[in-house]
Coordinates of C-alpha atoms and ligand atoms in Angstrom, one line a residue:
M1 CA 122.2 79.7 121.9
T2 CA 121.3 77.8 118.8
A3 CA 123.0 78.6 115.6
P4 CA 121.2 81.3 113.6
P5 CA 118.9 79.7 110.9
L6 CA 120.2 79.9 107.4
T7 CA 117.3 81.6 105.8
A8 CA 115.0 84.2 107.3
I9 CA 111.2 83.5 107.1
P10 CA 109.9 86.5 105.1
F11 CA 106.8 88.4 106.2
F12 CA 105.3 88.4 102.7
S13 CA 105.7 85.2 100.9
P14 CA 107.5 85.4 97.5
G15 CA 105.7 82.1 96.7
T16 CA 102.2 83.4 96.8
F17 CA 101.6 82.8 93.1
A18 CA 104.4 80.2 92.6
D19 CA 101.8 77.5 91.8
D20 CA 99.9 79.8 89.5
R21 CA 102.6 81.1 87.1
D22 CA 101.5 78.9 84.2
A23 CA 97.9 79.9 84.9
L24 CA 98.9 83.6 84.8
L25 CA 100.8 83.2 81.6
D26 CA 98.0 81.2 80.0
T27 CA 95.5 83.9 81.1
V28 CA 97.7 86.7 79.5
R29 CA 97.8 84.7 76.3
E30 CA 94.1 83.9 76.3
I31 CA 93.0 87.5 76.8
G32 CA 95.9 89.0 74.7
T33 CA 95.2 86.8 71.7
G34 CA 91.4 86.5 72.1
D35 CA 89.1 87.5 69.2
A36 CA 87.3 90.0 71.4
Q37 CA 90.5 92.1 72.2
K38 CA 88.6 93.2 75.2
F39 CA 90.9 94.1 78.1
I40 CA 88.7 96.0 80.6
L41 CA 85.2 95.3 82.0
G42 CA 84.5 92.4 79.7
E43 CA 82.9 89.0 80.1
H44 CA 85.5 87.7 82.6
T45 CA 84.9 90.7 84.9
A46 CA 81.1 90.1 84.7
R47 CA 81.6 86.4 85.4
L48 CA 83.8 87.1 88.4
E49 CA 81.2 89.5 89.8
Q50 CA 78.5 86.9 89.2
E51 CA 80.4 84.1 90.9
L52 CA 81.1 86.2 94.0
R53 CA 77.5 87.4 94.1
D54 CA 76.3 83.8 94.1
R55 CA 78.8 82.6 96.7
L56 CA 78.0 85.5 99.0
G57 CA 74.3 85.8 98.4
A58 CA 74.8 89.5 97.7
A59 CA 72.4 91.6 95.6
D60 CA 75.4 93.0 93.7
V61 CA 79.2 92.8 93.5
V62 CA 80.9 95.4 91.5
A63 CA 84.6 95.0 90.5
C64 CA 86.7 98.2 90.6
S65 CA 90.3 99.3 90.5
S66 CA 91.2 99.0 94.2
G67 CA 89.8 98.5 97.7
T68 CA 90.5 102.2 98.4
S69 CA 88.6 103.2 95.3
A70 CA 85.8 100.8 96.3
L71 CA 85.4 102.7 99.7
A72 CA 85.1 106.1 98.0
L73 CA 82.6 104.8 95.4
A74 CA 80.5 103.3 98.1
L75 CA 80.5 106.6 100.1
T76 CA 79.5 108.6 97.1
A77 CA 76.8 106.1 96.2
L78 CA 75.4 106.5 99.7
D79 CA 75.3 110.2 99.2
V80 CA 78.2 111.1 101.5
G81 CA 79.8 114.3 100.5
P82 CA 80.8 117.8 101.5
G83 CA 79.5 119.0 104.8
D84 CA 79.0 115.5 106.1
E85 CA 80.8 113.8 109.0
V86 CA 81.8 110.1 108.9
V87 CA 82.9 108.4 112.1
V88 CA 85.9 106.2 111.5
P89 CA 88.3 104.2 113.8
A90 CA 91.4 106.1 115.1
F91 CA 93.5 102.9 114.4
G92 CA 93.8 101.2 111.1
C93 CA 94.9 101.8 107.6
A94 CA 95.0 105.1 105.8
P95 CA 92.0 104.5 103.4
L96 CA 89.6 104.5 106.4
A97 CA 90.3 108.3 106.6
S98 CA 91.5 109.1 103.1
A99 CA 88.3 107.7 101.4
V100 CA 86.2 110.0 103.5
V101 CA 88.4 113.0 102.6
E102 CA 88.4 112.0 99.0
V103 CA 84.6 112.4 98.8
G104 CA 84.8 115.8 100.5
A105 CA 83.5 114.7 103.9
R106 CA 85.2 115.0 107.3
P107 CA 86.6 111.9 109.2
V108 CA 85.8 111.9 112.9
F109 CA 88.1 109.6 114.8
A110 CA 86.7 107.2 117.4
D111 CA 88.8 105.2 119.8
V112 CA 89.0 101.4 119.4
D113 CA 88.3 98.4 121.6
P114 CA 91.5 97.5 123.5
V115 CA 91.3 93.8 122.7
R116 CA 89.7 93.6 119.2
L117 CA 91.4 96.8 118.1
T118 CA 88.4 97.6 115.9
A119 CA 86.2 100.6 116.5
D120 CA 84.5 100.7 119.9
P121 CA 80.7 101.1 119.4
A122 CA 80.2 103.3 122.5
A123 CA 83.0 105.6 121.4
V124 CA 81.5 105.8 117.9
E125 CA 78.1 106.6 119.2
A126 CA 79.4 109.3 121.5
L127 CA 80.7 111.2 118.4
V128 CA 77.5 111.2 116.4
T129 CA 76.3 114.7 115.7
P130 CA 73.5 116.2 113.5
W131 CA 76.2 116.3 110.7
T132 CA 77.0 112.6 110.9
K133 CA 76.0 110.9 107.7
A134 CA 77.7 107.6 108.0
L135 CA 79.8 105.2 110.0
L136 CA 82.8 103.6 108.3
V137 CA 84.1 100.7 110.4
G138 CA 86.8 98.3 109.5
H139 CA 87.9 94.8 110.4
L140 CA 91.5 94.5 111.4
F141 CA 94.2 91.8 111.2
S142 CA 92.0 88.7 111.9
V143 CA 89.1 90.0 113.9
M144 CA 85.8 91.4 112.6
A145 CA 84.4 94.6 114.2
D146 CA 81.3 94.3 116.4
M147 CA 79.0 94.5 113.3
P148 CA 75.7 93.6 115.1
A149 CA 76.3 96.6 117.4
F150 CA 77.2 98.9 114.5
R151 CA 74.2 97.7 112.4
A152 CA 71.9 98.4 115.3
L153 CA 73.5 101.8 116.0
A154 CA 73.3 102.9 112.3
D155 CA 69.6 101.8 112.2
R156 CA 68.7 103.5 115.5
R157 CA 70.4 106.8 114.5
G158 CA 69.4 106.8 110.8
L159 CA 73.0 106.6 109.5
R160 CA 74.5 104.8 106.6
L161 CA 77.0 102.0 107.4
V162 CA 80.1 101.3 105.2
E163 CA 82.1 98.2 106.1
D164 CA 85.8 98.3 105.3
S165 CA 86.1 94.5 104.9
A166 CA 89.0 95.0 102.4
L167 CA 91.1 92.3 104.2
A168 CA 88.3 90.2 105.6
Q169 CA 87.2 88.1 102.6
G170 CA 86.4 84.6 104.0
G171 CA 85.2 85.9 107.4
T172 CA 81.6 85.5 108.6
L173 CA 79.8 86.7 111.8
A174 CA 76.5 85.2 112.9
G175 CA 76.3 83.5 109.5
R176 CA 76.7 86.8 107.5
P177 CA 79.8 87.3 105.4
A178 CA 82.1 90.2 106.1
G179 CA 81.0 93.0 103.8
L180 CA 77.3 92.3 103.9
W181 CA 76.7 93.8 107.4
G182 CA 77.1 97.3 106.0
D183 CA 74.9 99.0 103.4
A184 CA 78.1 98.5 101.4
G185 CA 81.3 96.5 102.0
V186 CA 84.5 96.1 100.0
Y187 CA 87.2 93.6 99.3
S188 CA 90.7 94.3 98.1
F189 CA 92.6 91.9 95.8
V190 CA 96.1 93.2 96.2
P191 CA 98.6 90.3 96.3
V192 CA 98.8 89.9 100.1
K193 CA 95.0 89.8 100.8
T194 CA 93.2 86.5 101.3
F195 CA 91.9 86.5 97.7
G196 CA 94.9 88.5 96.4
M197 CA 96.0 88.6 92.8
P198 CA 99.2 89.8 91.0
G199 CA 97.8 93.3 90.5
E200 CA 95.5 96.0 91.7
G201 CA 91.7 95.6 92.1
G202 CA 88.8 95.2 94.5
V203 CA 85.0 95.0 94.7
V204 CA 82.1 96.8 96.3
L205 CA 79.5 94.3 97.6
T206 CA 76.0 95.2 98.8
G207 CA 72.6 93.7 99.6
D208 CA 71.0 96.7 97.9
A209 CA 70.7 96.3 94.1
E210 CA 69.9 100.0 93.6
L211 CA 73.2 100.9 95.4
G212 CA 75.0 98.4 93.2
R213 CA 73.7 100.2 90.1
A214 CA 75.0 103.6 91.4
V215 CA 78.4 102.1 92.1
R216 CA 78.5 100.6 88.5
M217 CA 77.9 104.1 87.1
L218 CA 80.4 105.7 89.3
R219 CA 83.2 103.3 88.4
N220 CA 82.9 104.1 84.7
H221 CA 82.6 107.9 84.4
G222 CA 78.9 108.0 85.4
Q223 CA 77.8 106.1 82.3
D224 CA 74.7 104.0 82.8
G225 CA 75.7 101.1 80.5
V226 CA 73.1 102.0 77.9
H227 CA 74.1 105.5 76.6
R228 CA 77.8 106.0 76.0
F229 CA 79.3 109.4 76.6
V230 CA 76.4 110.5 78.8
H231 CA 77.8 111.2 82.2
H232 CA 75.3 111.2 85.0
R233 CA 75.6 112.6 88.5
V234 CA 75.2 110.2 91.4
H235 CA 74.0 112.3 94.3
R236 CA 76.6 115.0 94.8
G237 CA 79.4 113.0 93.1
V238 CA 80.5 112.4 89.5
G239 CA 81.9 109.3 87.9
R240 CA 85.5 108.4 87.8
N241 CA 87.7 105.7 86.3
S242 CA 87.7 102.7 88.7
R243 CA 87.4 99.9 86.1
F244 CA 88.6 96.3 86.3
D245 CA 91.2 94.4 84.2
E246 CA 90.1 91.4 82.2
V247 CA 93.4 89.5 82.6
M248 CA 93.1 89.8 86.4
A249 CA 89.4 88.8 86.2
A250 CA 90.2 85.6 84.3
F251 CA 93.0 84.8 86.7
Q252 CA 90.8 85.3 89.7
L253 CA 88.2 83.0 88.1
R254 CA 90.9 80.3 87.9
R255 CA 91.9 80.8 91.5
L256 CA 88.5 81.0 93.1
P257 CA 87.9 77.3 93.5
G258 CA 91.1 77.0 95.6
L259 CA 90.2 79.9 98.0
E260 CA 88.5 77.7 100.6
D261 CA 91.6 75.5 100.9
R262 CA 93.9 78.4 101.2
L263 CA 91.7 80.0 103.9
A264 CA 91.6 76.6 105.7
R265 CA 95.4 76.4 105.7
R266 CA 95.7 80.0 107.0
T267 CA 93.2 79.1 109.7
R268 CA 95.1 76.0 110.8
I269 CA 98.3 78.2 111.3
C270 CA 96.3 80.8 113.2
D271 CA 94.9 78.1 115.5
Y272 CA 98.4 76.7 116.0
Y273 CA 99.8 80.1 117.0
S274 CA 96.9 80.7 119.4
R275 CA 97.5 77.3 121.1
R276 CA 101.2 78.1 121.5
F277 CA 100.6 81.6 122.8
A278 CA 97.8 80.9 125.3
G279 CA 98.8 82.3 128.7
L280 CA 102.2 83.7 127.5
A281 CA 103.6 86.4 129.6
G282 CA 104.2 89.8 128.0
V283 CA 102.7 88.8 124.6
A284 CA 99.0 88.9 124.0
A285 CA 97.5 86.9 121.2
P286 CA 94.3 88.0 119.3
P287 CA 91.0 87.0 120.9
V288 CA 90.2 83.4 120.1
G289 CA 86.8 81.9 119.1
G290 CA 85.7 81.1 115.7
D291 CA 82.8 83.5 114.9
G292 CA 83.9 86.8 113.4
R293 CA 87.5 85.6 112.9
F294 CA 89.2 85.4 109.5
P295 CA 92.8 84.4 108.8
Y296 CA 94.4 87.4 107.2
V297 CA 97.2 88.6 109.5
Y298 CA 98.2 87.2 112.9
T299 CA 98.9 90.1 115.2
V300 CA 100.2 89.9 118.8
L301 CA 100.4 92.8 121.3
A302 CA 103.6 93.2 123.4
D303 CA 104.6 96.0 125.7
R304 CA 108.2 95.4 124.6
R305 CA 107.2 95.2 121.0
D306 CA 110.5 96.5 119.5
A307 CA 112.5 94.1 121.6
L308 CA 110.3 91.2 120.4
A309 CA 110.7 92.3 116.8
A310 CA 114.5 92.4 117.3
H311 CA 114.5 89.0 119.0
L312 CA 112.5 87.5 116.1
A313 CA 114.8 89.0 113.5
A314 CA 117.8 87.5 115.4
H315 CA 116.0 84.1 115.1
G316 CA 115.3 84.5 111.4
V317 CA 111.7 85.6 111.6
T318 CA 110.6 88.8 109.8
A319 CA 107.7 90.4 111.7
H320 CA 105.9 93.6 110.7
V321 CA 104.5 96.6 112.5
Y322 CA 101.4 97.4 110.5
Y323 CA 100.4 100.7 112.0
P324 CA 103.1 102.4 114.1
R325 CA 100.9 105.5 114.7
T326 CA 97.2 106.3 114.9
L327 CA 95.3 107.9 112.0
P328 CA 94.8 111.3 113.8
E329 CA 98.6 111.3 114.4
Q330 CA 99.3 111.0 110.7
P331 CA 100.3 114.3 109.0
A332 CA 97.6 113.8 106.4
F333 CA 94.8 113.5 108.9
A334 CA 96.0 115.6 111.9
P335 CA 94.1 118.6 110.5
F336 CA 90.8 116.7 111.0
A337 CA 91.6 115.9 114.7
P338 CA 90.4 118.2 117.4
P339 CA 93.4 119.8 119.1
G340 CA 94.4 118.0 122.3
A341 CA 92.1 115.0 121.7
R342 CA 93.5 111.6 122.7
W343 CA 92.6 108.0 121.7
P344 CA 94.3 106.0 124.5
N345 CA 93.4 102.5 123.2
A346 CA 94.4 103.3 119.6
E347 CA 97.7 104.9 120.8
R348 CA 98.4 101.8 122.9
A349 CA 97.6 99.5 120.0
A350 CA 100.0 101.5 117.8
R351 CA 102.8 101.1 120.3
R352 CA 102.2 97.3 120.9
N353 CA 101.2 95.7 117.6
L354 CA 103.4 93.2 115.8
S355 CA 102.3 90.9 113.0
L356 CA 103.8 87.4 112.4
P357 CA 104.1 85.7 109.0
L358 CA 100.9 84.0 107.9
Y359 CA 100.3 82.6 104.5
P360 CA 99.2 79.3 102.9
H361 CA 102.7 78.4 101.8
L362 CA 104.1 78.6 105.3
T363 CA 105.2 75.1 106.3
D364 CA 104.4 73.5 109.6
A365 CA 108.2 73.6 110.4
Q366 CA 108.3 77.4 109.7
A367 CA 105.2 78.0 111.8
E368 CA 106.8 76.1 114.6
R369 CA 110.0 78.1 114.3
I370 CA 108.0 81.3 114.5
A371 CA 106.0 80.1 117.6
D372 CA 109.2 78.9 119.3
A373 CA 110.9 82.2 118.8
V374 CA 107.9 84.1 120.3
C375 CA 107.7 81.7 123.3
A376 CA 111.5 82.0 123.9
F377 CA 111.2 85.8 124.1
A378 CA 108.4 85.5 126.6
D379 CA 110.5 83.0 128.7
E380 CA 113.6 85.1 128.5
S381 CA 111.7 88.2 129.7
G382 CA 111.5 86.2 133.0
E383 CA 107.8 86.8 133.8
P384 CA 105.9 83.8 135.1
R385 CA 103.7 82.0 132.5
Ligands
PLP401 C1 94.1 96.6 101.9 C2 93.1 97.5 102.6 C3 92.5 98.6 102.0 C4 92.9 99.1 100.6 O1 92.8 98.2 99.6 P1 93.7 98.6 98.3 O2 93.2 97.6 97.3 O3 95.1 98.4 98.6 O4 93.3 100.0 97.9 C5 91.6 99.3 102.7 N1 91.2 98.9 103.9 C6 91.8 97.9 104.5 C7 91.4 97.5 105.9 C8 92.8 97.1 103.9 O5 93.4 96.1 104.5

């Protein structure tokens, strides 16, 4: 046994914004003392939207108060509402189901692909009924969902397609950025995301300018940007407050030029883990191959997941179980699940997933320590490589 390491490697880096502290304080001063005294939906927000639009080749990018809010705005703008069904994956984060419930529609849970862990197109199609209005599929950890299949399915069945790309900023599949396969997609800017910031916020992105206009109205109480205090309906929905903060917009504009480098650093660490974990007994790495991969979180699957997590903790590595149970097993969403229904791949994913630290500030030595600890667990479990 080697001596325990002195400091544990945290799962979330406390150093995410360490290099940007002066930039953050400068930004607060600039907006706080600026002549305009404009703190919400001002010129910085508009410029951030424009920069992202140009980079992505989107018809519109609309900044709003969170990734979760972005999903609900997109659903309302696509006329999803009471009486509608929306097929969502059974495994993933709560907003996949809660955004549907929030707009008054019913989430219908589909099982996931056992390797990608994203929604299985055949399982989704089997759940389409005359009441289905939309599909809401999400990318997970570091793997994009099978968007060509979902785009084709939505087109074939006349359904709207919302892409929960909240964590997939920087990913592309067949040359198309994550978020632009759906009629609408979203990004989240919470601190841990690939384009995170020290606050709450997100965007809706779309290739449909008309849809973008609807989202713009919805995020600001249904106002059209011309007449103040006239509150329009958008389909069956009304506007809400999902506006964006100017300090955060100015900060994101400063950080945008460094995004590619930070993504590249994350990708190098992902590739290193994948090389180290190839062929490991008892621990399955995410599917490798460049297209449709993005470096958000590196998640392995292990039958002895809790033993692996304990082993890593003993070796000074903090790992994280993202989703310990499926969405239909959650108290909030169980009422929407048909009694007795099962989602075998989602249930297995919930039992086996474990995410490893992955962030640009992780040093090569830390990445090596993490990989060593995972490999030692596989060796100690005694199965042949
Ligand atoms: C982070 C995340 C969200 C929610 O974004 P918030 O900005 O935290 O509301 C939604 N979906 C997925 C897949 C996410 O990773």
